[in-house]
mmCIF file of C-alpha atoms in Angstrom:
data_model
loop_
_atom_site.group_PDB
_atom_site.id
_atom_site.type_symbol
_atom_site.label_atom_id
_atom_site.label_comp_id
_atom_site.label_asym_id
_atom_site.label_seq_id
_atom_site.Cartn_x
_atom_site.Cartn_y
_atom_site.Cartn_z
ATOM 1 C CA MET A 1 -42.110 7.403 17.644
ATOM 2 C CA LEU A 2 -38.702 6.673 16.226
ATOM 3 C CA LEU A 3 -40.095 3.748 14.322
ATOM 4 C CA GLY A 4 -42.996 5.787 12.984
ATOM 5 C CA LEU A 5 -40.798 8.681 11.858
ATOM 6 C CA THR A 6 -38.345 6.321 10.272
ATOM 7 C CA ILE A 7 -40.995 4.544 8.166
ATOM 8 C CA THR A 8 -42.367 7.924 7.206
ATOM 9 C CA CYS A 9 -38.964 9.058 6.160
ATOM 10 C CA LEU A 10 -38.357 5.858 4.175
ATOM 11 C CA LEU A 11 -41.725 6.367 2.471
ATOM 12 C CA PHE A 12 -41.056 10.096 1.746
ATOM 13 C CA PRO A 13 -37.156 10.604 2.030
ATOM 14 C CA ALA A 14 -37.546 14.297 1.437
ATOM 15 C CA LEU A 15 -39.041 14.581 4.893
ATOM 16 C CA THR A 16 -35.960 13.667 6.571
ATOM 17 C CA VAL A 17 -34.551 17.057 5.824
ATOM 18 C CA PRO A 18 -36.884 19.274 7.842
ATOM 19 C CA PHE A 19 -36.908 16.565 10.600
ATOM 20 C CA SER A 20 -33.200 16.551 10.855
ATOM 21 C CA LEU A 21 -32.899 20.283 10.967
ATOM 22 C CA LEU A 22 -35.587 20.775 13.569
ATOM 23 C CA GLY A 23 -33.839 18.161 15.555
ATOM 24 C CA TYR A 24 -30.346 19.528 15.129
ATOM 25 C CA ILE A 25 -31.424 22.906 16.451
ATOM 26 C CA SER A 26 -33.391 21.570 19.279
ATOM 27 C CA LYS A 27 -32.200 22.025 22.890
ATOM 28 C CA ASN A 28 -33.851 18.552 23.687
ATOM 29 C CA LYS A 29 -31.183 15.836 23.852
ATOM 30 C CA VAL A 30 -33.436 13.177 22.381
ATOM 31 C CA GLN A 31 -34.492 15.386 19.499
ATOM 32 C CA ARG A 32 -30.900 16.320 18.847
ATOM 33 C CA VAL A 33 -30.069 12.679 18.499
ATOM 34 C CA LEU A 34 -32.981 12.138 16.081
ATOM 35 C CA GLY A 35 -31.881 15.094 14.077
ATOM 36 C CA LEU A 36 -28.469 13.481 13.470
ATOM 37 C CA PHE A 37 -30.065 10.296 12.726
ATOM 38 C CA PHE A 38 -32.445 11.642 10.061
ATOM 39 C CA LEU A 39 -29.793 13.748 8.371
ATOM 40 C CA ALA A 40 -27.430 10.694 8.173
ATOM 41 C CA LEU A 41 -30.395 8.726 6.835
ATOM 42 C CA PHE A 42 -31.073 11.215 4.100
ATOM 43 C CA MET A 43 -27.433 11.040 3.065
ATOM 44 C CA GLY A 44 -27.674 7.281 2.955
ATOM 45 C CA LEU A 45 -30.854 7.487 0.856
ATOM 46 C CA MET A 46 -28.950 9.990 -1.549
ATOM 47 C CA ALA A 47 -26.383 7.175 -1.806
ATOM 48 C CA MET A 48 -28.993 4.646 -2.717
ATOM 49 C CA CYS A 49 -29.984 6.899 -5.637
ATOM 50 C CA PHE A 50 -26.492 7.092 -7.047
ATOM 51 C CA ARG A 51 -27.186 4.612 -9.862
ATOM 52 C CA ASP A 52 -25.943 4.050 -13.429
ATOM 53 C CA PRO A 53 -23.127 6.636 -13.438
ATOM 54 C CA LYS A 54 -21.902 7.663 -16.776
ATOM 55 C CA THR A 55 -18.245 7.045 -15.851
ATOM 56 C CA ASP A 56 -16.909 4.042 -14.172
ATOM 57 C CA PRO A 57 -16.247 5.083 -10.608
ATOM 58 C CA ASP A 58 -15.447 2.759 -7.688
ATOM 59 C CA ILE A 59 -19.007 2.084 -6.755
ATOM 60 C CA VAL A 60 -19.535 0.140 -9.944
ATOM 61 C CA ARG A 61 -16.602 -2.160 -8.940
ATOM 62 C CA TYR A 62 -17.987 -2.517 -5.465
ATOM 63 C CA ILE A 63 -21.514 -3.558 -6.617
ATOM 64 C CA ALA A 64 -19.972 -6.111 -9.029
ATOM 65 C CA ALA A 65 -18.019 -7.454 -5.947
ATOM 66 C CA VAL A 66 -21.108 -7.640 -3.896
ATOM 67 C CA LYS A 67 -22.967 -9.552 -6.660
ATOM 68 C CA ASP A 68 -20.279 -12.303 -6.489
ATOM 69 C CA TYR A 69 -21.532 -13.136 -2.743
ATOM 70 C CA ALA A 70 -25.164 -13.718 -3.968
ATOM 71 C CA ASN A 71 -24.879 -17.507 -4.356
ATOM 72 C CA VAL A 72 -22.155 -18.181 -1.635
ATOM 73 C CA SER A 73 -22.964 -19.664 1.845
ATOM 74 C CA PHE A 74 -22.077 -17.634 4.820
ATOM 75 C CA PHE A 75 -18.964 -19.644 5.758
ATOM 76 C CA ARG A 76 -17.791 -19.741 2.255
ATOM 77 C CA ALA A 77 -18.013 -15.989 2.005
ATOM 78 C CA PHE A 78 -14.820 -15.497 4.145
ATOM 79 C CA ASN A 79 -11.928 -14.619 1.630
ATOM 80 C CA HIS A 80 -14.295 -15.317 -1.309
ATOM 81 C CA GLY A 81 -13.573 -11.865 -2.911
ATOM 82 C CA SER A 82 -10.507 -10.104 -3.585
ATOM 83 C CA TYR A 83 -10.117 -8.689 -0.056
ATOM 84 C CA GLU A 84 -7.811 -11.279 1.705
ATOM 85 C CA ASN A 85 -8.436 -11.484 5.466
ATOM 86 C CA LEU A 86 -10.770 -8.529 5.428
ATOM 87 C CA TYR A 87 -13.507 -10.530 7.079
ATOM 88 C CA VAL A 88 -15.789 -7.583 8.011
ATOM 89 C CA ILE A 89 -15.853 -6.836 4.215
ATOM 90 C CA ASP A 90 -16.853 -10.385 3.570
ATOM 91 C CA ILE A 91 -19.678 -10.518 6.002
ATOM 92 C CA TRP A 92 -20.806 -6.967 5.078
ATOM 93 C CA PHE A 93 -20.975 -7.729 1.352
ATOM 94 C CA TRP A 94 -22.511 -11.208 1.913
ATOM 95 C CA ILE A 95 -25.468 -9.533 4.016
ATOM 96 C CA ILE A 96 -25.939 -6.967 1.246
ATOM 97 C CA ALA A 97 -25.938 -9.653 -1.479
ATOM 98 C CA LYS A 98 -28.720 -11.689 0.185
ATOM 99 C CA THR A 99 -30.972 -8.662 0.363
ATOM 100 C CA GLY A 100 -30.791 -8.330 -3.577
ATOM 101 C CA ASN A 101 -30.559 -4.568 -3.233
ATOM 102 C CA TYR A 102 -26.934 -3.875 -4.153
ATOM 103 C CA GLN A 103 -27.138 -0.207 -3.823
ATOM 104 C CA LEU A 104 -27.348 -0.752 0.073
ATOM 105 C CA ILE A 105 -23.592 -1.140 -0.086
ATOM 106 C CA ALA A 106 -23.327 2.610 -0.770
ATOM 107 C CA GLY A 107 -26.364 3.523 1.478
ATOM 108 C CA THR A 108 -25.160 1.728 4.527
ATOM 109 C CA SER A 109 -21.573 3.074 4.281
ATOM 110 C CA VAL A 110 -22.631 6.706 3.717
ATOM 111 C CA PHE A 111 -25.206 6.524 6.473
ATOM 112 C CA PHE A 112 -22.743 5.240 9.117
ATOM 113 C CA THR A 113 -20.032 7.557 8.111
ATOM 114 C CA TYR A 114 -22.187 10.704 8.230
ATOM 115 C CA LEU A 115 -23.869 9.512 11.341
ATOM 116 C CA ILE A 116 -20.400 9.238 13.041
ATOM 117 C CA SER A 117 -19.182 12.562 11.686
ATOM 118 C CA LEU A 118 -22.461 14.492 12.767
ATOM 119 C CA TYR A 119 -22.354 12.716 16.111
ATOM 120 C CA VAL A 120 -18.867 13.907 16.787
ATOM 121 C CA LEU A 121 -19.618 17.399 15.605
ATOM 122 C CA GLN A 122 -22.785 17.701 17.768
ATOM 123 C CA ASP A 123 -21.217 16.143 20.844
ATOM 124 C CA TYR A 124 -18.320 18.501 20.558
ATOM 125 C CA ALA A 125 -20.521 21.590 20.039
ATOM 126 C CA HIS A 126 -22.557 20.642 23.156
ATOM 127 C CA SER A 127 -19.385 20.141 25.260
ATOM 128 C CA LYS A 128 -18.208 23.540 24.379
ATOM 129 C CA SER A 129 -21.641 25.096 24.830
ATOM 130 C CA PHE A 130 -21.904 26.342 21.075
ATOM 131 C CA ASN A 131 -24.945 28.556 20.679
ATOM 132 C CA LEU A 132 -27.509 27.945 17.781
ATOM 133 C CA ARG A 133 -25.681 30.178 15.409
ATOM 134 C CA GLN A 134 -22.320 28.388 15.871
ATOM 135 C CA ARG A 135 -23.973 24.959 15.638
ATOM 136 C CA VAL A 136 -25.616 25.849 12.210
ATOM 137 C CA TYR A 137 -22.190 27.369 11.216
ATOM 138 C CA THR A 138 -20.383 24.201 11.859
ATOM 139 C CA LEU A 139 -23.034 22.087 10.260
ATOM 140 C CA PHE A 140 -22.850 24.151 7.087
ATOM 141 C CA LEU A 141 -19.046 23.673 7.025
ATOM 142 C CA LEU A 142 -19.107 20.026 7.644
ATOM 143 C CA MET A 143 -21.491 19.170 4.774
ATOM 144 C CA GLY A 144 -19.463 21.508 2.448
ATOM 145 C CA LEU A 145 -16.057 20.067 3.477
ATOM 146 C CA MET A 146 -17.213 16.371 3.103
ATOM 147 C CA ASN A 147 -17.421 15.399 -0.644
ATOM 148 C CA PHE A 148 -20.585 13.468 -1.057
ATOM 149 C CA CYS A 149 -19.484 11.691 -4.252
ATOM 150 C CA PHE A 150 -16.238 10.505 -2.618
ATOM 151 C CA SER A 151 -18.276 9.130 0.349
ATOM 152 C CA VAL A 152 -20.198 6.907 -2.180
ATOM 153 C CA ASN A 153 -17.061 5.513 -3.982
ATOM 154 C CA ALA A 154 -14.638 5.204 -1.215
ATOM 155 C CA LEU A 155 -16.920 3.354 0.958
ATOM 156 C CA ARG A 156 -14.470 0.954 2.678
ATOM 157 C CA SER A 157 -11.831 3.502 3.857
ATOM 158 C CA GLU A 158 -14.225 6.306 4.784
ATOM 159 C CA LEU A 159 -16.129 4.050 7.131
ATOM 160 C CA ALA A 160 -13.182 2.183 8.446
ATOM 161 C CA PHE A 161 -11.247 5.601 9.137
ATOM 162 C CA ALA A 162 -14.345 7.278 10.567
ATOM 163 C CA MET A 163 -14.772 4.276 13.161
ATOM 164 C CA ILE A 164 -11.119 4.646 14.289
ATOM 165 C CA LEU A 165 -11.338 8.340 14.701
ATOM 166 C CA LEU A 166 -14.556 7.978 16.652
ATOM 167 C CA ALA A 167 -12.767 5.428 18.934
ATOM 168 C CA VAL A 168 -10.029 8.015 19.434
ATOM 169 C CA TYR A 169 -12.551 10.654 20.249
ATOM 170 C CA ARG A 170 -14.280 8.522 22.711
ATOM 171 C CA GLU A 171 -11.306 7.419 24.447
ATOM 172 C CA LEU A 172 -9.220 10.583 24.561
ATOM 173 C CA TYR A 173 -11.834 13.368 24.489
ATOM 174 C CA GLN A 174 -14.903 11.762 26.054
ATOM 175 C CA LYS A 175 -12.847 9.442 28.311
ATOM 176 C CA ARG A 176 -14.987 6.512 27.595
ATOM 177 C CA ARG A 177 -12.831 3.465 27.571
ATOM 178 C CA SER A 178 -15.459 0.749 27.246
ATOM 179 C CA VAL A 179 -15.378 -2.400 25.227
ATOM 180 C CA TRP A 180 -17.234 -0.601 22.541
ATOM 181 C CA THR A 181 -14.420 1.947 22.095
ATOM 182 C CA TYR A 182 -11.659 -0.816 21.602
ATOM 183 C CA PHE A 183 -14.339 -2.677 19.393
ATOM 184 C CA LEU A 184 -14.155 0.454 17.180
ATOM 185 C CA TYR A 185 -10.344 0.116 17.010
ATOM 186 C CA VAL A 186 -10.322 -3.539 16.012
ATOM 187 C CA LEU A 187 -13.278 -3.942 13.536
ATOM 188 C CA PRO A 188 -11.828 -1.373 11.013
ATOM 189 C CA ILE A 189 -8.585 -3.420 10.633
ATOM 190 C CA PHE A 190 -10.625 -6.093 8.774
ATOM 191 C CA MET A 191 -12.241 -3.558 6.605
ATOM 192 C CA HIS A 192 -9.171 -1.728 5.048
ATOM 193 C CA PHE A 193 -5.439 -2.279 5.200
ATOM 194 C CA ALA A 194 -4.531 1.431 5.902
ATOM 195 C CA ALA A 195 -6.635 1.206 9.082
ATOM 196 C CA ILE A 196 -3.559 -0.385 10.598
ATOM 197 C CA LEU A 197 -1.770 2.960 10.314
ATOM 198 C CA LEU A 198 -4.450 4.815 12.162
ATOM 199 C CA VAL A 199 -4.412 2.322 14.959
ATOM 200 C CA LEU A 200 -0.604 2.505 15.189
ATOM 201 C CA ILE A 201 -0.728 6.241 15.506
ATOM 202 C CA ARG A 202 -2.914 5.699 18.767
ATOM 203 C CA PHE A 203 -0.180 3.429 20.067
ATOM 204 C CA ILE A 204 2.590 6.052 19.233
ATOM 205 C CA VAL A 205 0.928 8.866 21.091
ATOM 206 C CA SER A 206 1.087 6.759 24.318
ATOM 207 C CA THR A 207 4.967 6.823 24.034
ATOM 208 C CA LYS A 208 7.320 9.359 25.025
ATOM 209 C CA LYS A 209 7.109 12.826 23.283
ATOM 210 C CA ARG A 210 10.498 12.389 21.597
ATOM 211 C CA TYR A 211 8.997 9.451 19.769
ATOM 212 C CA VAL A 212 6.049 11.531 18.451
ATOM 213 C CA LYS A 213 8.645 14.035 17.217
ATOM 214 C CA ILE A 214 10.627 11.323 15.513
ATOM 215 C CA ILE A 215 7.539 10.100 13.652
ATOM 216 C CA LEU A 216 6.602 13.578 12.526
ATOM 217 C CA MET A 217 10.072 14.027 11.038
ATOM 218 C CA MET A 218 9.898 10.567 9.333
ATOM 219 C CA LEU A 219 6.688 11.618 7.654
ATOM 220 C CA LEU A 220 8.394 14.441 5.923
ATOM 221 C CA LEU A 221 10.538 11.821 4.288
ATOM 222 C CA ALA A 222 7.612 9.343 3.845
ATOM 223 C CA PRO A 223 8.509 7.951 0.374
ATOM 224 C CA LEU A 224 12.037 6.938 1.438
ATOM 225 C CA VAL A 225 10.984 5.670 4.807
ATOM 226 C CA VAL A 226 8.032 3.517 3.304
ATOM 227 C CA GLU A 227 10.560 1.994 0.858
ATOM 228 C CA THR A 228 12.959 1.138 3.593
ATOM 229 C CA LEU A 229 10.172 -0.481 5.700
ATOM 230 C CA VAL A 230 9.050 -2.489 2.769
ATOM 231 C CA GLY A 231 12.588 -4.031 2.416
ATOM 232 C CA ILE A 232 12.684 -4.793 6.093
ATOM 233 C CA VAL A 233 9.235 -6.289 6.543
ATOM 234 C CA ASP A 234 9.533 -8.404 3.388
ATOM 235 C CA MET A 235 12.257 -10.383 5.178
ATOM 236 C CA LEU A 236 9.744 -11.455 7.760
ATOM 237 C CA LEU A 237 7.567 -14.558 7.585
ATOM 238 C CA SER A 238 4.013 -13.636 6.515
ATOM 239 C CA GLN A 239 2.091 -16.466 8.116
ATOM 240 C CA LEU A 240 0.999 -14.157 10.920
ATOM 241 C CA ALA A 241 -1.912 -12.000 9.891
ATOM 242 C CA VAL A 242 -0.534 -8.790 11.393
ATOM 243 C CA ILE A 243 2.745 -9.282 9.268
ATOM 244 C CA SER A 244 0.870 -10.062 6.094
ATOM 245 C CA TYR A 245 -1.562 -6.972 6.739
ATOM 246 C CA THR A 246 1.613 -4.744 7.262
ATOM 247 C CA GLN A 247 3.240 -6.072 4.118
ATOM 248 C CA ALA A 248 0.355 -5.460 2.076
ATOM 249 C CA PHE A 249 -0.138 -2.009 3.381
ATOM 250 C CA LEU A 250 3.391 -1.033 2.928
ATOM 251 C CA LYS A 251 3.530 -2.270 -0.727
ATOM 252 C CA ARG A 252 0.407 -0.578 -1.685
ATOM 253 C CA THR A 253 1.591 2.729 -0.126
ATOM 254 C CA LEU A 254 4.826 2.557 -1.888
ATOM 255 C CA MET A 255 2.967 1.749 -5.146
ATOM 256 C CA TYR A 256 1.064 4.994 -4.735
ATOM 257 C CA PHE A 257 4.177 6.950 -4.034
ATOM 258 C CA ASN A 258 5.844 5.553 -7.169
ATOM 259 C CA TRP A 259 2.598 5.832 -9.475
ATOM 260 C CA ASP A 260 3.416 9.016 -11.482
ATOM 261 C CA THR A 261 2.115 8.182 -14.957
ATOM 262 C CA GLY A 262 -0.310 5.869 -16.539
ATOM 263 C CA GLY A 263 -3.889 5.134 -15.938
ATOM 264 C CA TRP A 264 -5.514 6.958 -13.070
ATOM 265 C CA ALA A 265 -2.419 8.777 -12.255
ATOM 266 C CA THR A 266 -2.357 10.517 -15.693
ATOM 267 C CA VAL A 267 -6.135 11.275 -15.460
ATOM 268 C CA VAL A 268 -5.479 13.135 -12.202
ATOM 269 C CA LYS A 269 -2.294 14.871 -13.388
ATOM 270 C CA ASP A 270 -4.046 16.395 -16.457
ATOM 271 C CA SER A 271 -7.235 17.301 -14.586
ATOM 272 C CA GLY A 272 -8.001 20.913 -13.395
ATOM 273 C CA TYR A 273 -10.682 19.455 -11.079
ATOM 274 C CA TYR A 274 -8.232 17.449 -8.982
ATOM 275 C CA LEU A 275 -5.684 20.343 -9.014
ATOM 276 C CA LEU A 276 -8.454 22.511 -7.559
ATOM 277 C CA ASN A 277 -9.427 19.681 -5.131
ATOM 278 C CA LYS A 278 -5.758 19.365 -3.949
ATOM 279 C CA VAL A 279 -5.539 23.255 -3.388
ATOM 280 C CA PHE A 280 -8.936 23.366 -1.610
ATOM 281 C CA SER A 281 -7.803 20.376 0.815
ATOM 282 C CA TYR A 282 -4.448 21.923 1.481
ATOM 283 C CA SER A 283 -6.171 25.285 2.281
ATOM 284 C CA VAL A 284 -8.611 23.655 4.757
ATOM 285 C CA LEU A 285 -5.696 22.057 6.499
ATOM 286 C CA VAL A 286 -3.791 25.421 6.728
ATOM 287 C CA MET A 287 -6.924 27.030 8.271
ATOM 288 C CA MET A 288 -7.264 24.181 10.697
ATOM 289 C CA ALA A 289 -3.606 24.716 11.867
ATOM 290 C CA LEU A 290 -4.022 28.448 12.050
ATOM 291 C CA ALA A 291 -7.169 27.910 14.208
ATOM 292 C CA PHE A 292 -5.492 25.426 16.406
ATOM 293 C CA TRP A 293 -2.346 27.581 16.842
ATOM 294 C CA ASN A 294 -4.523 30.590 17.638
ATOM 295 C CA ILE A 295 -6.507 28.802 20.398
ATOM 296 C CA LYS A 296 -3.146 27.300 21.839
ATOM 297 C CA ARG A 297 -1.450 30.567 21.788
ATOM 298 C CA SER A 298 -4.212 32.088 24.055
ATOM 299 C CA LYS A 299 -3.275 29.283 26.548
ATOM 300 C CA LYS A 300 -6.791 27.910 26.542
ATOM 301 C CA LYS A 301 -7.098 24.071 26.954
ATOM 302 C CA LEU A 302 -8.342 22.607 23.746
ATOM 303 C CA TRP A 303 -7.916 18.887 23.827
ATOM 304 C CA ASP A 304 -6.103 16.181 25.801
ATOM 305 C CA GLU A 305 -2.452 16.124 24.933
ATOM 306 C CA LYS A 306 -2.509 12.615 23.523
ATOM 307 C CA LEU A 307 -5.494 13.676 21.349
ATOM 308 C CA GLU A 308 -3.685 16.630 20.003
ATOM 309 C CA ASN A 309 -0.587 14.528 19.321
ATOM 310 C CA TYR A 310 -2.730 12.042 17.346
ATOM 311 C CA PHE A 311 -4.189 14.666 15.313
ATOM 312 C CA ALA A 312 -0.814 16.244 14.711
ATOM 313 C CA ILE A 313 0.549 12.922 13.311
ATOM 314 C CA TYR A 314 -2.759 12.301 11.272
ATOM 315 C CA PHE A 315 -2.148 15.830 9.965
ATOM 316 C CA PHE A 316 1.285 15.037 8.769
ATOM 317 C CA VAL A 317 0.184 11.780 7.221
ATOM 318 C CA ILE A 318 -2.286 13.747 5.031
ATOM 319 C CA ILE A 319 0.684 16.154 4.088
ATOM 320 C CA ALA A 320 2.902 13.100 3.115
ATOM 321 C CA CYS A 321 -0.113 11.937 0.921
ATOM 322 C CA PHE A 322 0.091 15.067 -1.069
ATOM 323 C CA PHE A 323 3.275 13.709 -2.530
ATOM 324 C CA MET A 324 1.298 10.996 -4.295
ATOM 325 C CA GLN A 325 0.097 11.921 -7.740
ATOM 326 C CA THR A 326 -3.291 10.237 -7.088
ATOM 327 C CA PRO A 327 -5.631 12.006 -4.592
ATOM 328 C CA SER A 328 -5.093 9.209 -1.958
ATOM 329 C CA TYR A 329 -4.996 12.191 0.674
ATOM 330 C CA GLN A 330 -8.780 12.502 0.200
ATOM 331 C CA ARG A 331 -9.197 9.052 2.083
ATOM 332 C CA PHE A 332 -7.752 10.753 5.251
ATOM 333 C CA THR A 333 -9.148 14.286 4.857
ATOM 334 C CA PHE A 334 -12.813 13.168 4.328
ATOM 335 C CA VAL A 335 -13.107 11.876 7.834
ATOM 336 C CA PHE A 336 -10.798 14.491 9.267
ATOM 337 C CA PHE A 337 -12.591 17.508 8.139
ATOM 338 C CA PRO A 338 -15.603 17.130 10.451
ATOM 339 C CA TYR A 339 -13.099 17.493 13.352
ATOM 340 C CA GLY A 340 -11.865 20.803 11.321
ATOM 341 C CA ALA A 341 -15.543 21.993 11.422
ATOM 342 C CA ALA A 342 -15.716 21.410 15.151
ATOM 343 C CA LEU A 343 -12.254 23.289 15.500
ATOM 344 C CA PHE A 344 -13.549 26.260 13.297
ATOM 345 C CA GLY A 345 -16.517 26.504 15.491
ATOM 346 C CA GLN A 346 -14.394 26.560 18.662
ATOM 347 C CA TYR A 347 -12.252 29.269 17.079
ATOM 348 C CA VAL A 348 -15.347 31.456 16.429
ATOM 349 C CA ARG A 349 -16.448 30.963 19.997
ATOM 350 C CA GLU A 350 -12.979 31.916 21.384
ATOM 351 C CA ASN A 351 -12.607 35.104 19.113
ATOM 352 C CA ALA A 352 -16.260 36.312 19.455
ATOM 353 C CA SER A 353 -14.849 39.633 20.945
ATOM 354 C CA HIS A 354 -12.412 40.100 18.047
ATOM 355 C CA LYS A 355 -14.909 40.796 15.457
ATOM 356 C CA VAL A 356 -12.561 41.908 12.474
ATOM 357 C CA THR A 357 -10.339 38.709 12.970
ATOM 358 C CA ALA A 358 -13.306 36.443 13.381
ATOM 359 C CA TRP A 359 -15.003 37.989 10.311
ATOM 360 C CA ALA A 360 -11.915 37.501 8.211
ATOM 361 C CA PHE A 361 -11.472 34.000 9.373
ATOM 362 C CA ASN A 362 -15.067 33.127 8.774
ATOM 363 C CA THR A 363 -15.063 34.669 5.327
ATOM 364 C CA VAL A 364 -12.172 32.461 4.391
ATOM 365 C CA VAL A 365 -13.460 29.321 5.846
ATOM 366 C CA CYS A 366 -17.073 29.788 4.355
ATOM 367 C CA CYS A 367 -15.577 30.375 0.903
ATOM 368 C CA LEU A 368 -13.712 27.115 1.338
ATOM 369 C CA ALA A 369 -16.775 25.304 2.269
ATOM 370 C CA MET A 370 -18.561 26.876 -0.866
ATOM 371 C CA VAL A 371 -15.724 25.506 -3.001
ATOM 372 C CA GLY A 372 -16.296 22.107 -1.463
ATOM 373 C CA TYR A 373 -19.952 22.268 -2.294
ATOM 374 C CA PHE A 374 -19.014 23.169 -5.882
ATOM 375 C CA LEU A 375 -16.421 20.319 -6.152
ATOM 376 C CA SER A 376 -19.121 17.900 -4.814
ATOM 377 C CA PHE A 377 -21.819 18.924 -7.259
ATOM 378 C CA TYR A 378 -19.377 19.136 -10.085
ATOM 379 C CA MET A 379 -18.202 15.575 -9.502
ATOM 380 C CA LEU A 380 -21.852 14.501 -9.172
ATOM 381 C CA ASN A 381 -22.804 16.036 -12.532
ATOM 382 C CA THR A 382 -19.864 14.328 -14.284
ATOM 383 C CA MET A 383 -21.355 11.003 -13.194
ATOM 384 C CA ILE A 384 -25.019 11.539 -13.013
ATOM 385 C CA PRO A 385 -26.964 14.731 -14.129
ATOM 386 C CA VAL A 386 -27.736 16.767 -11.133
ATOM 387 C CA GLU A 387 -31.333 17.404 -12.133
ATOM 388 C CA LYS A 388 -32.056 13.651 -12.659
ATOM 389 C CA PHE A 389 -30.430 12.871 -9.330
ATOM 390 C CA VAL A 390 -32.437 15.492 -7.350
ATOM 391 C CA ILE A 391 -35.598 14.131 -8.856
ATOM 392 C CA ASP A 392 -34.695 10.657 -8.028
ATOM 393 C CA VAL A 393 -33.726 11.574 -4.436
ATOM 394 C CA LEU A 394 -37.099 13.308 -3.935
ATOM 395 C CA THR A 395 -39.198 10.532 -5.510
ATOM 396 C CA TYR A 396 -37.430 7.607 -4.205
ATOM 397 C CA SER A 397 -38.755 5.311 -1.616
ATOM 398 C CA PRO A 398 -36.594 2.302 -0.563
ATOM 399 C CA LEU A 399 -39.852 0.485 0.652
ATOM 400 C CA PHE A 400 -41.188 0.239 -2.756
ATOM 401 C CA SER A 401 -37.931 0.097 -4.883
#
């Protein structure tokens, strides 16, 4: 059945939308899983149609990088590109290059990222007994809070971060400490240097509470702390992979903190779009904090203490990134906002009896989601005319492309 439906959807991608929605609202567990799969598949197929952008976004650079692997043997693929010691990227790019369909690099990343996000949202909704209205509400929020164009262009960081947050969710919320959970911690380290930070946070939350508080205070002085750490780590020998990884990550982070003018930083500084995007992201974080505080104030158990501490540190990492001129914060918010959608759904469920408060909160959150949809469509239209893109999506078939 799954194979037949998948082939049908690959022939007629538009059919994935009704299939996914019918599955998502179903009470049957298998059908719910199929709904997630087909909605993520549709997003992946949309990414496959993200072709020939008018501007020069990151996806153009990634496709060019993939093409370099086309005539390379498997064993020569390691460290072949510009991503030193990121072996998962080497393997991934090599496989895509051998298919000859370079758009798959965007399609696969977007598919798995959305699949992870949708899975977490639905699993959380099921564990908290969300009703149909609440599940549809959280899905609407998730799709609005996740910027599709960003998912196409930040394909390494989004997938790596989504995998680590899934590992955290599996370990600390679902209590599933299997080999697959730890595999999800390790694999992203070989996809993006910043993945080290997310794994490090997981170790920090296992320490004493006072260390967590120290880390939170250090994040408020992030530029100074990073500059100090760069000086310390540079004195270490870099033969060990973990040290070279850490050095590369810290130096790149410091570069982003110091990058105020020139190139991309100037473009962002003079852009009304990126100003709105920053205000939007900050507002969503504020609403997440308010929802979390409200639920905790009612003395109702929300999450495991370690999971709460993890998200607290992650939250302040994002706040620290707001001090950067470039929108680097979006690498972290993109995969964090699905958890925000789940939190908003929990808030609605807990405050169902307070109709005025719940209505006011829902109005603000839904307006933010609409702003998110606008930002996504506006960004898409600057790269590819929306009308052309929609026609391509509705008529595209990967089996005949």
